[in-house]
mmCIF file of the C-alpha atoms, coordinates in Angstrom:
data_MODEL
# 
_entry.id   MODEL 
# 
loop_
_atom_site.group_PDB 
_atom_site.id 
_atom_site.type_symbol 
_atom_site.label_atom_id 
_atom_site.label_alt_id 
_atom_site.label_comp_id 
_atom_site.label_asym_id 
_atom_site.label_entity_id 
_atom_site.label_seq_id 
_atom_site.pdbx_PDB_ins_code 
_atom_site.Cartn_x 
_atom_site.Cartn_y 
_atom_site.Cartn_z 
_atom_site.occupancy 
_atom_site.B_iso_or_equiv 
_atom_site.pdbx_formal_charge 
_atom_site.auth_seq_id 
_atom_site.auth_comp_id 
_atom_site.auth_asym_id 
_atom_site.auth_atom_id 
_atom_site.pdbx_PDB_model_num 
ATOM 1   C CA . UNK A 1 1   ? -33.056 -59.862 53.993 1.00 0.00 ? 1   UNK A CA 1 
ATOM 2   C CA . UNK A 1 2   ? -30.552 -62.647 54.967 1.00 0.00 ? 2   UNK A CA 1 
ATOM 3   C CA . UNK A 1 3   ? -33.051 -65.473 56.483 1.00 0.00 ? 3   UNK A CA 1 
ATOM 4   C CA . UNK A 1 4   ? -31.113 -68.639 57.886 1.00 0.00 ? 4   UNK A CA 1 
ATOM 5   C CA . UNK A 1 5   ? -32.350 -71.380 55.450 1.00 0.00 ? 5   UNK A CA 1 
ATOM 6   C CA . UNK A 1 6   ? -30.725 -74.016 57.707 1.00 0.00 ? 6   UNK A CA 1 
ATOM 7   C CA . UNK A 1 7   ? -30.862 -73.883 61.283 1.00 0.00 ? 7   UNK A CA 1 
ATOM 8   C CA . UNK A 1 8   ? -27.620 -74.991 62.661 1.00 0.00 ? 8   UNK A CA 1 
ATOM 9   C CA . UNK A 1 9   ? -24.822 -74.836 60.294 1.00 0.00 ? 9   UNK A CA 1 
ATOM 10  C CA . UNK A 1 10  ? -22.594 -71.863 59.589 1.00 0.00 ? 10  UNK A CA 1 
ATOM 11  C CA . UNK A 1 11  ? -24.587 -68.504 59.153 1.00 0.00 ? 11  UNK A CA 1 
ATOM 12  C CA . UNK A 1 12  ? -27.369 -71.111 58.022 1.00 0.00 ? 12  UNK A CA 1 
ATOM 13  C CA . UNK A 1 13  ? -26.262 -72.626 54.424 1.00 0.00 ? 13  UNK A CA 1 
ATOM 14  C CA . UNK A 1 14  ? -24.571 -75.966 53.343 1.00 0.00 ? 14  UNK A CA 1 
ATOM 15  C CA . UNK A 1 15  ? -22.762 -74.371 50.769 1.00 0.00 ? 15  UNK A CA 1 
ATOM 16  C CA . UNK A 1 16  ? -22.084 -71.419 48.237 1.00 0.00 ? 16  UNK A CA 1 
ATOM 17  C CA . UNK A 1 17  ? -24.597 -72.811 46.331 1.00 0.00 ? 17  UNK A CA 1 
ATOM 18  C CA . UNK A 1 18  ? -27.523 -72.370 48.993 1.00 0.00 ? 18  UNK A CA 1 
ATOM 19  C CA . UNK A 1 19  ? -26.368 -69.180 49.820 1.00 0.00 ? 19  UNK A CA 1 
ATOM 20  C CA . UNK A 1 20  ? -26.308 -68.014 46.375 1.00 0.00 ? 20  UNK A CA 1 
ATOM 21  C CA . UNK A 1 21  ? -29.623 -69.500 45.518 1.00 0.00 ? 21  UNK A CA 1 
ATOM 22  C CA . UNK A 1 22  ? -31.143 -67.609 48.516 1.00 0.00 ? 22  UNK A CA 1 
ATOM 23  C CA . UNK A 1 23  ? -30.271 -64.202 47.082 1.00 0.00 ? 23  UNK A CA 1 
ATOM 24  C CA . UNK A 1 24  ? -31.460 -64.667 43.650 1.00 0.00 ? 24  UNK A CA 1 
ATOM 25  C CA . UNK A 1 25  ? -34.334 -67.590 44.241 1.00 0.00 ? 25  UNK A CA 1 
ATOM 26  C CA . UNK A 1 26  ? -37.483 -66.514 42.897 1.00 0.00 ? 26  UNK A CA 1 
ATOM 27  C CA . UNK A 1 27  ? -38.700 -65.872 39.650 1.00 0.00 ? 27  UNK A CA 1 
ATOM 28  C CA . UNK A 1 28  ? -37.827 -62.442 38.856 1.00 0.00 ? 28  UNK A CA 1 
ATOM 29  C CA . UNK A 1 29  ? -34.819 -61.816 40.257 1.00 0.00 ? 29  UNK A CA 1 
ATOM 30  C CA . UNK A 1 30  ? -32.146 -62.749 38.196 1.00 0.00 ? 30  UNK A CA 1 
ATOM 31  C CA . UNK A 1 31  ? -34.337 -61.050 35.233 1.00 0.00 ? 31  UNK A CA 1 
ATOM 32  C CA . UNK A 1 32  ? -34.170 -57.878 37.279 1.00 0.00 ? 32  UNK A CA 1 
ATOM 33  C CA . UNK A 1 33  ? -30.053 -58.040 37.927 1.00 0.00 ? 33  UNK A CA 1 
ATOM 34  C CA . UNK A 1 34  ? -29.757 -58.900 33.879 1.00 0.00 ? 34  UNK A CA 1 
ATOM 35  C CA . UNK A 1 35  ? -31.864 -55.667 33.365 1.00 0.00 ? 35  UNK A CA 1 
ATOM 36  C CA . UNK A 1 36  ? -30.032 -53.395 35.891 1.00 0.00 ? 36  UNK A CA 1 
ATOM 37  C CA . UNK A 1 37  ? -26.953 -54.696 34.340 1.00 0.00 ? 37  UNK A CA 1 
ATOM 38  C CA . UNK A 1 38  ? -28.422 -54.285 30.677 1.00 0.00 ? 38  UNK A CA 1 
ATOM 39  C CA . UNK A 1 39  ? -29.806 -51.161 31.708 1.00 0.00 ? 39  UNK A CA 1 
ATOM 40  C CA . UNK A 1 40  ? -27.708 -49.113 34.436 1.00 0.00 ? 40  UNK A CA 1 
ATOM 41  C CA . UNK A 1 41  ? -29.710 -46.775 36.707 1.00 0.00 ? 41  UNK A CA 1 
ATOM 42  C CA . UNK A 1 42  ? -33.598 -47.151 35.807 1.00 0.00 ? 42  UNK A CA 1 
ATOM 43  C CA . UNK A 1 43  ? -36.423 -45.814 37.787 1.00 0.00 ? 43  UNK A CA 1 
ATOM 44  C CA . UNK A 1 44  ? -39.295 -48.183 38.691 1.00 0.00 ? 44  UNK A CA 1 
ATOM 45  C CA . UNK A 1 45  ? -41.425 -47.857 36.016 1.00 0.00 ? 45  UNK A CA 1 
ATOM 46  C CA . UNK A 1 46  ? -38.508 -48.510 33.563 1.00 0.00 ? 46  UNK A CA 1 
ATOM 47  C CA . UNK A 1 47  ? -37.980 -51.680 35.464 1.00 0.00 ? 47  UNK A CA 1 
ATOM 48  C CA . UNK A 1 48  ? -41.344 -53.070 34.889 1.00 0.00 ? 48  UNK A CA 1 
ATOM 49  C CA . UNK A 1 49  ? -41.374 -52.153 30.924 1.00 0.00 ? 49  UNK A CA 1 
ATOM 50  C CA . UNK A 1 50  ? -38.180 -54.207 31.009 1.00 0.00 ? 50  UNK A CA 1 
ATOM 51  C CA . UNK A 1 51  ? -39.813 -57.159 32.394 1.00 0.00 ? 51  UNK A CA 1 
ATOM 52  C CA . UNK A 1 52  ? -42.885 -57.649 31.015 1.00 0.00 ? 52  UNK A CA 1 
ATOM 53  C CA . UNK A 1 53  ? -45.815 -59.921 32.922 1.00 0.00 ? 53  UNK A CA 1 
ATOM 54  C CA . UNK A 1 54  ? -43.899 -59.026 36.669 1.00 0.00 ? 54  UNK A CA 1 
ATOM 55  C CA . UNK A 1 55  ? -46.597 -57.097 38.859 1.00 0.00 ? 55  UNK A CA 1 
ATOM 56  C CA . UNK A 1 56  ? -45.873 -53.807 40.686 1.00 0.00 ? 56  UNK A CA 1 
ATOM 57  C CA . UNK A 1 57  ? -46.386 -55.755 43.791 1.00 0.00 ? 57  UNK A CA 1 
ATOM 58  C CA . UNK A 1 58  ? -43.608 -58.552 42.794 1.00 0.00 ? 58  UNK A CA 1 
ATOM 59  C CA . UNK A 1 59  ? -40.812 -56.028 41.522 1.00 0.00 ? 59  UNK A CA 1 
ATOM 60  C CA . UNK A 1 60  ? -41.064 -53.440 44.822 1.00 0.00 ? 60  UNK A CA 1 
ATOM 61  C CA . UNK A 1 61  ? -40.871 -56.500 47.063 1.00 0.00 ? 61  UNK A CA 1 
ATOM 62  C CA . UNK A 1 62  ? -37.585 -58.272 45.082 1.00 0.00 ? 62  UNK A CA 1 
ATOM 63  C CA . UNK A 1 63  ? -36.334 -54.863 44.963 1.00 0.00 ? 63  UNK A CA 1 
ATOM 64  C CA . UNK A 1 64  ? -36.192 -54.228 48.607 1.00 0.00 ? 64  UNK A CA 1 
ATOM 65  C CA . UNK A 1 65  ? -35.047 -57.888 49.277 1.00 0.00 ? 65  UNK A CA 1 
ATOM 66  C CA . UNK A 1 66  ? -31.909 -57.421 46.612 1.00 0.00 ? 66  UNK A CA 1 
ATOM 67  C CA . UNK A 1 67  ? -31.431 -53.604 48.863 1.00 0.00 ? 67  UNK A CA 1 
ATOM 68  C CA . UNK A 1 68  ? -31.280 -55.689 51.834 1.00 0.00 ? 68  UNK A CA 1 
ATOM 69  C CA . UNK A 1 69  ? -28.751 -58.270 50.834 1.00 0.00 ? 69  UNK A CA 1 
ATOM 70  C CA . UNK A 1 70  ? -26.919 -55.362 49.696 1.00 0.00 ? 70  UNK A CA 1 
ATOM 71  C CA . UNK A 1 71  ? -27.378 -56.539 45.744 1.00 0.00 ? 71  UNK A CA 1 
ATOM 72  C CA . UNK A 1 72  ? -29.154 -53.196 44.439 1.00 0.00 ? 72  UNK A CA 1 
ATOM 73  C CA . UNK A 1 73  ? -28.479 -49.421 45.367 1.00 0.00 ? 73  UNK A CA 1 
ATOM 74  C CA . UNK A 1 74  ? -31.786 -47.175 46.001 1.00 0.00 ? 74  UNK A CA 1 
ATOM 75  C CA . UNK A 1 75  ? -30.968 -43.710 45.071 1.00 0.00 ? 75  UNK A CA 1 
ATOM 76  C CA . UNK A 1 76  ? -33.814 -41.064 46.008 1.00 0.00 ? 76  UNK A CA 1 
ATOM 77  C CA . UNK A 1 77  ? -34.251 -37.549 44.507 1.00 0.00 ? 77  UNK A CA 1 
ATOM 78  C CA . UNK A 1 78  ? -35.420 -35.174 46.397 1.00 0.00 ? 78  UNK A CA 1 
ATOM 79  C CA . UNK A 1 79  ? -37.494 -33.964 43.481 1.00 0.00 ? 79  UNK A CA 1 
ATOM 80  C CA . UNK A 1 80  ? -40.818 -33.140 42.591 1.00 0.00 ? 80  UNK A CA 1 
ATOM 81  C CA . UNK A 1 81  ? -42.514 -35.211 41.471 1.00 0.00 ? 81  UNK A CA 1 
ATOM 82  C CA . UNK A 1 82  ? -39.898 -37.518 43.413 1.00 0.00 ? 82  UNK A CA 1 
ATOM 83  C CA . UNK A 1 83  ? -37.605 -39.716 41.407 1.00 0.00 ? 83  UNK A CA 1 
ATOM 84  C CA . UNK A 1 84  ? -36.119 -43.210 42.812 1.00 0.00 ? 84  UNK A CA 1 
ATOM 85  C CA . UNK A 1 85  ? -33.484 -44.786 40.581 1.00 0.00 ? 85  UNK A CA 1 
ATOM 86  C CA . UNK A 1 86  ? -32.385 -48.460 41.294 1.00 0.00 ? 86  UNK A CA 1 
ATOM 87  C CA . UNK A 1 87  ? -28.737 -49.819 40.137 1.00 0.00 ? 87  UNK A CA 1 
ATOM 88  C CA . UNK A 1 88  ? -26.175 -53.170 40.764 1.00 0.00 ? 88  UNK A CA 1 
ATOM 89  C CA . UNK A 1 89  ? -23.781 -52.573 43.579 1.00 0.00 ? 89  UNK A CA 1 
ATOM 90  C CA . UNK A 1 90  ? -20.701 -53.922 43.337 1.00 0.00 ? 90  UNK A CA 1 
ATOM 91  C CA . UNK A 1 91  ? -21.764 -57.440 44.655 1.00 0.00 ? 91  UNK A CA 1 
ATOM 92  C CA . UNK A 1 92  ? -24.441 -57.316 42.532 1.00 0.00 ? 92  UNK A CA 1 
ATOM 93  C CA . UNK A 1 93  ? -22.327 -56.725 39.519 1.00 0.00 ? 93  UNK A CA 1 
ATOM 94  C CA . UNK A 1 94  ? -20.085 -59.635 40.312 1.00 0.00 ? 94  UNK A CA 1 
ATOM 95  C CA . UNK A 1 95  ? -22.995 -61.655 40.974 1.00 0.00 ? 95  UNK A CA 1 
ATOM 96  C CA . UNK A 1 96  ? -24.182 -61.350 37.199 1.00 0.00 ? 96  UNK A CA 1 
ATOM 97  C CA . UNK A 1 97  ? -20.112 -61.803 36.530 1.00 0.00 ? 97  UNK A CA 1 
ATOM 98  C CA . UNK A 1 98  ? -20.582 -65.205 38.255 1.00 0.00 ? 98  UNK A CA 1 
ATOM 99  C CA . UNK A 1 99  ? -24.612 -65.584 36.826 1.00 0.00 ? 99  UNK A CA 1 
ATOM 100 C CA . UNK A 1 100 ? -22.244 -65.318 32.885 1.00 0.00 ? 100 UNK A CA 1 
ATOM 101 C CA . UNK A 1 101 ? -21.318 -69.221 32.964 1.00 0.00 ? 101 UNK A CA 1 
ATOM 102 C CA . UNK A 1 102 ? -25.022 -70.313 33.079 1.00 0.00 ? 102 UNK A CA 1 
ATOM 103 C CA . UNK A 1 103 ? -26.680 -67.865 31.124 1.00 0.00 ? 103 UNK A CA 1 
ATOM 104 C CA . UNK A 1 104 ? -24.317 -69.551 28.168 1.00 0.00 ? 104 UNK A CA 1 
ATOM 105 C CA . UNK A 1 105 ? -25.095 -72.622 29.308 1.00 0.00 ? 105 UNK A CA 1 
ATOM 106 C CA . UNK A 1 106 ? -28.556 -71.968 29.247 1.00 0.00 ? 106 UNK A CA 1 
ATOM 107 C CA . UNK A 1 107 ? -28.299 -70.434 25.784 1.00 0.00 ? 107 UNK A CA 1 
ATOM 108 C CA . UNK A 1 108 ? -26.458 -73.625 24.375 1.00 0.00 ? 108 UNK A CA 1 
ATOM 109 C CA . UNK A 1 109 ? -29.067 -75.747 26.089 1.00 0.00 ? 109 UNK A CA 1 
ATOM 110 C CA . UNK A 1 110 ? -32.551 -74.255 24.651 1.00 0.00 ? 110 UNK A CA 1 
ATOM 111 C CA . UNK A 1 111 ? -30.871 -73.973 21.596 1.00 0.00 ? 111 UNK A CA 1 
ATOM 112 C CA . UNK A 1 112 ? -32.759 -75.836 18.745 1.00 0.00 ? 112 UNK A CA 1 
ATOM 113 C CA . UNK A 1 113 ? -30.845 -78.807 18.241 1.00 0.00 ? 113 UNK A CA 1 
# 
């Protein structure tokens, strides 16, 4: 769902930085790329377990928005009852490769000193 956060520069960011924040700003999305990666191909419901306090309204809507930007693969069964599984692309996966640094960092900083 690529919006143009800054009318007038280049495909609307400043920098990597502002692009990068645009696909994972928010509060649950980097929690749900750490799952998928934790936890390859997992249905919906799966998804929520993993994240406890995000509503069903929240997760469906950062789901589609990580589909659009091309960060999370949609598979549907065509099942009954119908099955939807939900995994990292390949720029999702190097997304988390490049999310690595500052999860250590963030480890090392709410460390107990």
């Amino acid at each position: 769902m690529m919006t143009l956060n800054r009318p007038g520069t280049p495909r609307g960011h400043i920098c990597g930085i502002d692009a990068a924040m645009e696909v994972i700003g928010g509060k649950w999305k980097v929690l749900i790329l750490w799952a998928l990666h934790e936890h390859p191909q997992r249905r919906f419901g799966e998804l929520r377990r993993l994240l406890p306090g995000v509503t069903e309204k929240v997760l469906a809507s950062h789901l589609r928005e990580l589909e659009a930007d091309g960060i999370v693969r949609r598979v549907s069964y065509d099942e009954v009852p119908p099955r939807v599984e939900y995994s990292l692309t390949a720029a999702g996966r190097g997304l988390n490769d490049a999310l690595q640094p500052l999860a250590v960092w963030g480890r090392e900083w709410s460390a107990p000193q």
